[in-house]
mmCIF file of C-alpha atoms and ligand atoms in Angstrom:
data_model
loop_
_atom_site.group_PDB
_atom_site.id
_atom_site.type_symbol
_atom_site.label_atom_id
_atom_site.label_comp_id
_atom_site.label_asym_id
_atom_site.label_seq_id
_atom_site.Cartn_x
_atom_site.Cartn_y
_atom_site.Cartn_z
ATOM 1 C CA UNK A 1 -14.071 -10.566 16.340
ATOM 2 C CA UNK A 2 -13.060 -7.751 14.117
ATOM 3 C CA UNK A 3 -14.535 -4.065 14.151
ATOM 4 C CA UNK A 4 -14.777 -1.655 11.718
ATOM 5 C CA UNK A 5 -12.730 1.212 12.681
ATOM 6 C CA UNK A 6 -13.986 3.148 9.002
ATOM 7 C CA UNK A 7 -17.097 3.533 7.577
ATOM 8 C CA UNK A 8 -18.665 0.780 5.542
ATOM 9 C CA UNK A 9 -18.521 1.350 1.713
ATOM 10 C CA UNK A 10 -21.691 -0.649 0.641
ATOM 11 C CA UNK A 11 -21.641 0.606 -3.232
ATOM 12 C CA UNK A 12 -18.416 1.882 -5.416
ATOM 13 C CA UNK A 13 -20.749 3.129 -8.083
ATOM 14 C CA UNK A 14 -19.556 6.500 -8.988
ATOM 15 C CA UNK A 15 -16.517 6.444 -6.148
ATOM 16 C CA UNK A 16 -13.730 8.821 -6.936
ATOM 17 C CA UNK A 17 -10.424 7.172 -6.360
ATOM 18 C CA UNK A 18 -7.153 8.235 -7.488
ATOM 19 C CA UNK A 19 -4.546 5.032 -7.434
ATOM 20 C CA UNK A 20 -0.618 5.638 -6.893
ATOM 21 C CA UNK A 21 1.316 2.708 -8.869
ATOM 22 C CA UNK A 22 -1.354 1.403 -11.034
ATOM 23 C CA UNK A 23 0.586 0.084 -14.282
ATOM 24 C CA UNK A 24 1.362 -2.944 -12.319
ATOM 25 C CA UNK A 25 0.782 -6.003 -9.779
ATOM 26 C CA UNK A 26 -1.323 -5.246 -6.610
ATOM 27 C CA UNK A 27 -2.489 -1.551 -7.868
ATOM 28 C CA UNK A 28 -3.495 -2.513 -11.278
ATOM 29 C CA UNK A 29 -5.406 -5.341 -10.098
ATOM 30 C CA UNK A 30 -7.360 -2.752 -7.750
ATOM 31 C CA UNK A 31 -7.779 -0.471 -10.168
ATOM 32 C CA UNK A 32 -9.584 -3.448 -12.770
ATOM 33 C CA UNK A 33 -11.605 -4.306 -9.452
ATOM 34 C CA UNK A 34 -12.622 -0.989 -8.901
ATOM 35 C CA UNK A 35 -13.006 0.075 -12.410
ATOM 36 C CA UNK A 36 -15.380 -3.542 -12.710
ATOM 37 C CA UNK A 37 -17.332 -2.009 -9.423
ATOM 38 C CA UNK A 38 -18.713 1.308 -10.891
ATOM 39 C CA UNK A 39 -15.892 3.651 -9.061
ATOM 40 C CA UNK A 40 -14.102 6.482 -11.293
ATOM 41 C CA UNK A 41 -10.605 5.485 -10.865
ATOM 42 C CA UNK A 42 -7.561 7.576 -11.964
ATOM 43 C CA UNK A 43 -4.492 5.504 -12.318
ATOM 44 C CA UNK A 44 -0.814 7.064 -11.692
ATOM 45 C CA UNK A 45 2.338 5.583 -12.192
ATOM 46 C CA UNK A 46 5.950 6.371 -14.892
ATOM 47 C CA UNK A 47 4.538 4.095 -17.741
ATOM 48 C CA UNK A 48 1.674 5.662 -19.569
ATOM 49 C CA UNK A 49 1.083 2.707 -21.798
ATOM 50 C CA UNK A 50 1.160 0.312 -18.865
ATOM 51 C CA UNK A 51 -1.381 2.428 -17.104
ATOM 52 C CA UNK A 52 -3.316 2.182 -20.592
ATOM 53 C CA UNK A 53 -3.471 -1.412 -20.591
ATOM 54 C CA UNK A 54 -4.347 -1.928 -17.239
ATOM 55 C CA UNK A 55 -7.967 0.606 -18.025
ATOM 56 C CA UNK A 56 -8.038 -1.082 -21.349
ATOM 57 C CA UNK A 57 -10.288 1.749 -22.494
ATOM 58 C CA UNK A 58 -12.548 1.697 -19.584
ATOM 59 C CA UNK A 59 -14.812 4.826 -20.012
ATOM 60 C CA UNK A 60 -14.502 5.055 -16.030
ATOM 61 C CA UNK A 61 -10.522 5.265 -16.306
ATOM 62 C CA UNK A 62 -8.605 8.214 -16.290
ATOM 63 C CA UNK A 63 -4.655 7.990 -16.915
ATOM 64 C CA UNK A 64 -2.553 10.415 -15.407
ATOM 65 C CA UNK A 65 1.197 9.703 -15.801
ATOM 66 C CA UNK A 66 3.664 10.851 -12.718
ATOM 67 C CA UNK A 67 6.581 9.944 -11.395
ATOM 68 C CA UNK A 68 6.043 10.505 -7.730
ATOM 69 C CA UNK A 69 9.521 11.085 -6.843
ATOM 70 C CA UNK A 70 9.245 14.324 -9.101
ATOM 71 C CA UNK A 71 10.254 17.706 -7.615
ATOM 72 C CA UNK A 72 7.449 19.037 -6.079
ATOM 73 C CA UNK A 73 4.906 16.924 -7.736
ATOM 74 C CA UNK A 74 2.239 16.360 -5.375
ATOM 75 C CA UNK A 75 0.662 20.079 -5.127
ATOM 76 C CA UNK A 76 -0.378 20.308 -8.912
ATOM 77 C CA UNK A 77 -0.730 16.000 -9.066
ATOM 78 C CA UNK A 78 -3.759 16.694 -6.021
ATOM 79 C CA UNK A 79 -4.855 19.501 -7.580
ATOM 80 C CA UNK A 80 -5.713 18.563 -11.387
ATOM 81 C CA UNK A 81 -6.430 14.236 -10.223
ATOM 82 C CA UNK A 82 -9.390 16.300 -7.657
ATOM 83 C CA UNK A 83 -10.538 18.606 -10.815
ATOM 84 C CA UNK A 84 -10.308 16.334 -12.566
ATOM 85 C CA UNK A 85 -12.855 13.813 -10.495
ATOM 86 C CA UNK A 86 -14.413 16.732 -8.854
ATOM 87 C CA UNK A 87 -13.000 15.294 -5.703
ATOM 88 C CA UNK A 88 -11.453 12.975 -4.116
ATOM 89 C CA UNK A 89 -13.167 9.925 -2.207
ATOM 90 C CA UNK A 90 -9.970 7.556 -1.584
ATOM 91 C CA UNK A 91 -6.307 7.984 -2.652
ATOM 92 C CA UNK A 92 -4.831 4.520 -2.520
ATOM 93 C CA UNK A 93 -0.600 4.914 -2.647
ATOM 94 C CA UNK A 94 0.938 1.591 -4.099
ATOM 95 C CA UNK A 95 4.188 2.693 -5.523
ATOM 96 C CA UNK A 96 6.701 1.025 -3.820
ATOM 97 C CA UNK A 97 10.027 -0.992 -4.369
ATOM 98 C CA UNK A 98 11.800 -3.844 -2.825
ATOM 99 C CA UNK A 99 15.331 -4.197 -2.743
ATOM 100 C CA UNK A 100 16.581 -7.400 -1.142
ATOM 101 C CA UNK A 101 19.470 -7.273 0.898
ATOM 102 C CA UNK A 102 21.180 -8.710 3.702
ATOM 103 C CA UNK A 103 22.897 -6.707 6.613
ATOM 104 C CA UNK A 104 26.551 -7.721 5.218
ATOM 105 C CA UNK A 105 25.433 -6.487 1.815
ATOM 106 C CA UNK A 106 23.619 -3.123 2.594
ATOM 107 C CA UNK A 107 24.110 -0.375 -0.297
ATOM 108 C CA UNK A 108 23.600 2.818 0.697
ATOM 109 C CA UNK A 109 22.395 4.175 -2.271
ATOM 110 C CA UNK A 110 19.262 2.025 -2.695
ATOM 111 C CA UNK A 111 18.680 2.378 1.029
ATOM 112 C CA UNK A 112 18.197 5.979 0.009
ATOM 113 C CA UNK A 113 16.293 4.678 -3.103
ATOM 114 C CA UNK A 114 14.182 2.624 -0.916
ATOM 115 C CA UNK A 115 13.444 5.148 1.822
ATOM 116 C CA UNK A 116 12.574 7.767 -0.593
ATOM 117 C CA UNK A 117 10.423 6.198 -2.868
ATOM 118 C CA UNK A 118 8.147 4.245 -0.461
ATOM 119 C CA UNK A 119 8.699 6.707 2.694
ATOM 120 C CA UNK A 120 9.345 10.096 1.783
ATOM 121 C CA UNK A 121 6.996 10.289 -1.389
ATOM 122 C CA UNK A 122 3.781 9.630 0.913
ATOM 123 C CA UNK A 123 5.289 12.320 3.432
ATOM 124 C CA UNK A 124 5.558 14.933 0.343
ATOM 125 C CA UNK A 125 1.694 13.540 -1.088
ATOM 126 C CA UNK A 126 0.436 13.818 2.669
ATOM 127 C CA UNK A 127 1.438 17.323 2.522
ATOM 128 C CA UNK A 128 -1.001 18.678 0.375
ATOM 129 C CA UNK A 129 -3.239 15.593 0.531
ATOM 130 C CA UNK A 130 -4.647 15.687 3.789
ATOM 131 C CA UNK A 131 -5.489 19.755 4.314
ATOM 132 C CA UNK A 132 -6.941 19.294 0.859
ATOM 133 C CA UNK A 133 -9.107 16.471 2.293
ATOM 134 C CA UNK A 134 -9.741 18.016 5.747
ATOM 135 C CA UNK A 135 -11.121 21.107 3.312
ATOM 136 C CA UNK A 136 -13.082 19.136 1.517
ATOM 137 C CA UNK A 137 -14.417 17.281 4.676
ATOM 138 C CA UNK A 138 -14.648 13.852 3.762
ATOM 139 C CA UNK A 139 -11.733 11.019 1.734
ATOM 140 C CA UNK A 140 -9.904 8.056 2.864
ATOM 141 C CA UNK A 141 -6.439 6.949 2.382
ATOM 142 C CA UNK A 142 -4.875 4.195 1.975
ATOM 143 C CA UNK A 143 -1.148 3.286 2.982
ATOM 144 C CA UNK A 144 0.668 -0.267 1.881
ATOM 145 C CA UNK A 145 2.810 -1.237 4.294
ATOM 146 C CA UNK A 146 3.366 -5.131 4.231
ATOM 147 C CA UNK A 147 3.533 -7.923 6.644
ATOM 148 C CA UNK A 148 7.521 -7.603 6.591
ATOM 149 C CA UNK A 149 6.836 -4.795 8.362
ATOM 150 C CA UNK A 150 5.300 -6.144 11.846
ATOM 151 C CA UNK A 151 9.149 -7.831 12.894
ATOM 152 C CA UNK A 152 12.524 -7.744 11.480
ATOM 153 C CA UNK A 153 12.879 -10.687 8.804
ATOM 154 C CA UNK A 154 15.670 -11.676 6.951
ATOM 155 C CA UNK A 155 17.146 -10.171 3.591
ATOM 156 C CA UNK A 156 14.467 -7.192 4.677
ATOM 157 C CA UNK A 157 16.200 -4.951 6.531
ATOM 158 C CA UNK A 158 15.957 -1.986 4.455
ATOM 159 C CA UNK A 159 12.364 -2.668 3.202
ATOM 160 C CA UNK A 160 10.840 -4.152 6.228
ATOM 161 C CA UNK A 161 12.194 -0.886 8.015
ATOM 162 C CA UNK A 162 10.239 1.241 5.445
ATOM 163 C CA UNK A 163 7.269 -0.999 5.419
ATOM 164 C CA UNK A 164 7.449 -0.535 9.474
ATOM 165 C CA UNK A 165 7.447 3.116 9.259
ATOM 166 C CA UNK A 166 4.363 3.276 7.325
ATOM 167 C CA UNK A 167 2.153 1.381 9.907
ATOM 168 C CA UNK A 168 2.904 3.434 12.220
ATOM 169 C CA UNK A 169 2.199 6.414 10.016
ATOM 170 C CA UNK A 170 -0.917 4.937 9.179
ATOM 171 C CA UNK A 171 -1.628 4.479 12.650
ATOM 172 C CA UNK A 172 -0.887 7.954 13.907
ATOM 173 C CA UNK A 173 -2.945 9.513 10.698
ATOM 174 C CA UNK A 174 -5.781 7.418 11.996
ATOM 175 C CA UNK A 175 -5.373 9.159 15.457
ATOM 176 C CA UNK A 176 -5.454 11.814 13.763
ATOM 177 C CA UNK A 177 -7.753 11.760 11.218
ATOM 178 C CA UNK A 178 -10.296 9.711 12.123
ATOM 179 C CA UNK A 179 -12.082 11.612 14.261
ATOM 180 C CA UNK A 180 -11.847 14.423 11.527
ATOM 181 C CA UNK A 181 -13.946 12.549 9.411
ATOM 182 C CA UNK A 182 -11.774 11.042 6.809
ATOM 183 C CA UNK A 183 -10.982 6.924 6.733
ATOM 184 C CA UNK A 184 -7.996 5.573 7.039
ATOM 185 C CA UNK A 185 -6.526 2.118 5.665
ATOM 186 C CA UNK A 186 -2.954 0.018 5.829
ATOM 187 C CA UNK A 187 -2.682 -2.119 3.715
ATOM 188 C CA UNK A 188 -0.300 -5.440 4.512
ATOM 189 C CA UNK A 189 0.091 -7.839 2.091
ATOM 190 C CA UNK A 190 1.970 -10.885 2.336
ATOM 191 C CA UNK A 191 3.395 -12.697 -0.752
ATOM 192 C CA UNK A 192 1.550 -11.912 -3.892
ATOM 193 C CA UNK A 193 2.908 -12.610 -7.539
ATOM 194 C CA UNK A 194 3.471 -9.305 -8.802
ATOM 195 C CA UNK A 195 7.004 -7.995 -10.475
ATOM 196 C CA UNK A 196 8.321 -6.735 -7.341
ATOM 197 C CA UNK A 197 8.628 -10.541 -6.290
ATOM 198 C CA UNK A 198 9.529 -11.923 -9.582
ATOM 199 C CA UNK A 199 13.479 -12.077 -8.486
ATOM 200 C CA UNK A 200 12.723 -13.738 -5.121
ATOM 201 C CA UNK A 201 14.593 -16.903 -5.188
ATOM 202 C CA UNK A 202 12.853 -18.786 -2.006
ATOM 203 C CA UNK A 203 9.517 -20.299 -1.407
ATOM 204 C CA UNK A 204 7.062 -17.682 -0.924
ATOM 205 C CA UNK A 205 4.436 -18.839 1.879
ATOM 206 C CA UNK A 206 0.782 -18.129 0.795
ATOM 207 C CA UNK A 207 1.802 -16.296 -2.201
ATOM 208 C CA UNK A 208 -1.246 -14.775 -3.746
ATOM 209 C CA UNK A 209 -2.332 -13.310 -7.655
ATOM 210 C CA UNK A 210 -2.888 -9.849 -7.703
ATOM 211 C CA UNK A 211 -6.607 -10.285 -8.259
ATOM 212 C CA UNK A 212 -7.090 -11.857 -5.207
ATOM 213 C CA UNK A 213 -4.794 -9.433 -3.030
ATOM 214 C CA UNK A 214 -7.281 -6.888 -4.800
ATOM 215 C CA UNK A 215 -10.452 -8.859 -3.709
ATOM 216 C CA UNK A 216 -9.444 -8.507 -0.184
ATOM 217 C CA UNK A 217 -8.438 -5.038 -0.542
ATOM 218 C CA UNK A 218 -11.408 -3.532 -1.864
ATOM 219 C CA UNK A 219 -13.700 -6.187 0.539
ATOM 220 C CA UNK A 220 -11.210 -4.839 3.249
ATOM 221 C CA UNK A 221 -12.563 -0.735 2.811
ATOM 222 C CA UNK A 222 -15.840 -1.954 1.901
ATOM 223 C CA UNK A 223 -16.099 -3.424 5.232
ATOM 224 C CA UNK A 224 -14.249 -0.783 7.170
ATOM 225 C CA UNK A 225 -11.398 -2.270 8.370
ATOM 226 C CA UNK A 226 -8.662 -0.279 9.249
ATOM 227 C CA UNK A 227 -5.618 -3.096 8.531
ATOM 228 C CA UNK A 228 -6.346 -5.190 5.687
ATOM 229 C CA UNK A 229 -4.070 -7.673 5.718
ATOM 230 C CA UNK A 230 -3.864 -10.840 3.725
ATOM 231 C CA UNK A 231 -3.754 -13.769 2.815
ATOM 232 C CA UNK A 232 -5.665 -14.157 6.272
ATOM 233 C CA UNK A 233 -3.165 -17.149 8.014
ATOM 234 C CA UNK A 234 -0.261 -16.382 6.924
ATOM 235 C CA UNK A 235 -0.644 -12.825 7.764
ATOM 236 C CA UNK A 236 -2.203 -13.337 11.067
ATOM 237 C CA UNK A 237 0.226 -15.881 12.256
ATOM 238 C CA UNK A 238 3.229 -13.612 11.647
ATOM 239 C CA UNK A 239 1.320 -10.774 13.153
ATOM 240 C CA UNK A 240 0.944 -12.993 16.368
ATOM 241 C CA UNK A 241 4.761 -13.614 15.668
ATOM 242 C CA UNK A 242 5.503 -10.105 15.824
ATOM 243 C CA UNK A 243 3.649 -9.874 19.385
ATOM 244 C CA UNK A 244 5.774 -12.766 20.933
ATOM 245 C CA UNK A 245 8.970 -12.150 23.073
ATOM 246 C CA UNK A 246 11.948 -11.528 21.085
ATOM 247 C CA UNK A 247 13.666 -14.952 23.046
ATOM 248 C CA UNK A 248 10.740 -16.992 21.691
ATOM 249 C CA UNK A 249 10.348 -15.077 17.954
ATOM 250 C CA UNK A 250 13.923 -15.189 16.874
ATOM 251 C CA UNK A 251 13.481 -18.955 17.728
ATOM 252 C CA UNK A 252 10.803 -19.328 15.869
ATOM 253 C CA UNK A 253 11.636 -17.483 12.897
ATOM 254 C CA UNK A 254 15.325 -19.632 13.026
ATOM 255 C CA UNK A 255 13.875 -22.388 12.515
ATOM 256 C CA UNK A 256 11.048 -21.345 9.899
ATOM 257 C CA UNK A 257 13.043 -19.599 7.849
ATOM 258 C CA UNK A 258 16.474 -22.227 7.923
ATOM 259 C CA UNK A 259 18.544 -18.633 8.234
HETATM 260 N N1 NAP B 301 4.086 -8.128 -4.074
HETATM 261 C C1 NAP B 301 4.197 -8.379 -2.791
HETATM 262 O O1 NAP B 301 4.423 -9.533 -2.380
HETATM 263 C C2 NAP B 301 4.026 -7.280 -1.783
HETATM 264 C C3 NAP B 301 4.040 -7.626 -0.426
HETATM 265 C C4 NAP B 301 3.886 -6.635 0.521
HETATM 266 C C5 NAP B 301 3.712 -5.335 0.129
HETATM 267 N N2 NAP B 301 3.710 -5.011 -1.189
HETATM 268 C C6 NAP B 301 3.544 -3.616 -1.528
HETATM 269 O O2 NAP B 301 2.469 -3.467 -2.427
HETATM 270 C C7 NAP B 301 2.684 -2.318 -3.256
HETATM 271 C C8 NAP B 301 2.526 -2.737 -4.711
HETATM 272 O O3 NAP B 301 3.547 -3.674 -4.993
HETATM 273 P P1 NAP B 301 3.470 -4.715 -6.205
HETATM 274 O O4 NAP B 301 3.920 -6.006 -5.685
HETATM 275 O O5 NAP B 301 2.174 -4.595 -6.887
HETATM 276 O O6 NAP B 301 4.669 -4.152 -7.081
HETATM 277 P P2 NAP B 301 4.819 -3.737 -8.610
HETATM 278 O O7 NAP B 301 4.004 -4.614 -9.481
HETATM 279 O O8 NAP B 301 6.264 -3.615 -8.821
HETATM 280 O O9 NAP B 301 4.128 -2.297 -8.634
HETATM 281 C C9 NAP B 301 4.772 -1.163 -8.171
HETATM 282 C C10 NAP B 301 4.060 0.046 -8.747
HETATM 283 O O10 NAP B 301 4.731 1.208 -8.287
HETATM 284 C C11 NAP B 301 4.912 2.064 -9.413
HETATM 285 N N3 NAP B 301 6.058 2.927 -9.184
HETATM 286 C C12 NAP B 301 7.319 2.563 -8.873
HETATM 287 N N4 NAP B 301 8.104 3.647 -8.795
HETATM 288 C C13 NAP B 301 7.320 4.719 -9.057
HETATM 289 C C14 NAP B 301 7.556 6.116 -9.153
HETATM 290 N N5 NAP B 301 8.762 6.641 -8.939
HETATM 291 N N6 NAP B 301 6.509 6.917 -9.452
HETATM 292 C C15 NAP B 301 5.287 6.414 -9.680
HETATM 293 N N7 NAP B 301 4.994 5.100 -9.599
HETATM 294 C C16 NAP B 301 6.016 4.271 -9.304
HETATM 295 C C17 NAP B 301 5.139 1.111 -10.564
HETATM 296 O O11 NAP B 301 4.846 1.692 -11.806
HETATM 297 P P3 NAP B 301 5.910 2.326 -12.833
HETATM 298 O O12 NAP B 301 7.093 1.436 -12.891
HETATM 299 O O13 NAP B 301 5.115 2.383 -14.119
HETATM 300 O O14 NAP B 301 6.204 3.682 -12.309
HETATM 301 C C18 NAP B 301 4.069 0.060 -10.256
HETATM 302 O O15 NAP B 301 2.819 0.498 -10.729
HETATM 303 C C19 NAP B 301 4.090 -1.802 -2.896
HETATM 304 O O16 NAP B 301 3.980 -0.768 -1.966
HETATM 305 C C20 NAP B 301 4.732 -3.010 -2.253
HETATM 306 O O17 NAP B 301 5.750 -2.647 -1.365
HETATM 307 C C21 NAP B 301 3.856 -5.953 -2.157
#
């Protein structure tokens, strides 16, 4: 049985929520789900006339370029995204990148890369985002970690470690947070068919289109779940995975993965 550790949102209509990595994959299919909803949706990301395709001149859609490893972005991004919504009712963060690498093959620099773009970048938005929400009273947020996160997998080390640090950020903001009145959501996908996975030379259990990892995302908040995490078996049996003693896991994984 599964309780709702948010509250429900039963109608988008009107919703003001500001997207972080929209011109692509996972984000840009939330923000066509959204848009198709009735929410006002503001769509970030480096490539303006990605972003513009993905609204497709939706009169709901509001572009606003960033690159959110900019120097001191996130103060003047919060501020003008909230004018220009007059508020802020969910910031979803998206932006993320995957570098695939083995522990015999580990580059520092795009450790750094990695680290900075999907770790630090939320730490510098959360800055500014959350007193700006705690002022306003009310907002939800929405971290992406990924399943890769719940145990150590291979050719993940560096991004698994990343996606592990943001559930338990999301965790501790929901401590937090929670009880302040604002919502909290992680979001863990599994496989879904986005660029990020285009180079991935293996099977991909479960993979999923980014329509459908955007169904369950938005039926996810709607329902007030606090982990969304999909597609539903594949994600819950590595999630069990995670739980089981190390002796046992590393077995299993062995002989699931061939490595
Ligand atoms: N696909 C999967 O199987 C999978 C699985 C688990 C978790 N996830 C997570 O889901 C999220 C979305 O991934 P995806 O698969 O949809 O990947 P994607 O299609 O590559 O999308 C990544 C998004 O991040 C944006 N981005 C990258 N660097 C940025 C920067 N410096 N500033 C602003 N935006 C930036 C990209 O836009 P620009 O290039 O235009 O900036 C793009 O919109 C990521 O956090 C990823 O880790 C994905």
């Amino acid at each position: 049985m599964m309780f709702d550790l948010n509250p429900r949102v039963e109608d988008w209509r009107g919703r003001r929520v500001w997207i972080v990595g929209a011109s692509s994959g996972i984000g840009a299919a939330t923000a066509q789900r959204l848009l198709k909803e009735g929410a006002r949706v503001v769509l970030s990301a480096r490539r303006p006339e990605q972003l513009a395709e993905v609204a497709a001149g939706h009169a709901n859609a509001i572009l606003y370029p960033m690159d959110v490893m900019g120097d001191d972005i996130w103060p003047r991004a919060i501020q003008e995204v909230s004018d220009k919504l007059g508020g802020l009712d969910l910031v979803m963060f998206l932006a993320g990148r995957y570098d695939a690498q083995h522990s015999w093959e580990i580059d520092a620099e795009a450790v750094q890369k990695s680290f900075d773009l999907n770790v630090v970048s939320l730490y510098r938005a959360l800055a500014t985002l959350v007193p700006a929400l705690l002022k306003q009273g009310s907002g939800g947020i929405a971290i992406t970690g990924s399943i890769s996160g719940y145990t150590g997998l291979p050719k993940a080390l560096v991004y698994g470690a990343t996606k592990a640090a943001l559930i338990n950020l999301a965790e501790s903001l929901y401590f937090e947070l929670a009880p302040k009145g604002l919502s909290i959501y992680l979001i863990n996908p599994g496989f879904v068919e986005t660029p990020m996975t285009a180079a991935n030379d293996f099977k991909m259990p479960g993979l999923m289109k980014p329509p459908a990892a955007a169904d369950a995302i938005v039926e996810g908040i709607s329902r007030g779940r606090f982990e969304i995490r999909f597609p539903r078996s594949f994600a819950g049996g590595l999630r069990v995975l995670s739980r089981l003693p190390y002796l046992l896991r590393f077995s299993i994984l062995h002989r699931t993965t061939g490595l």
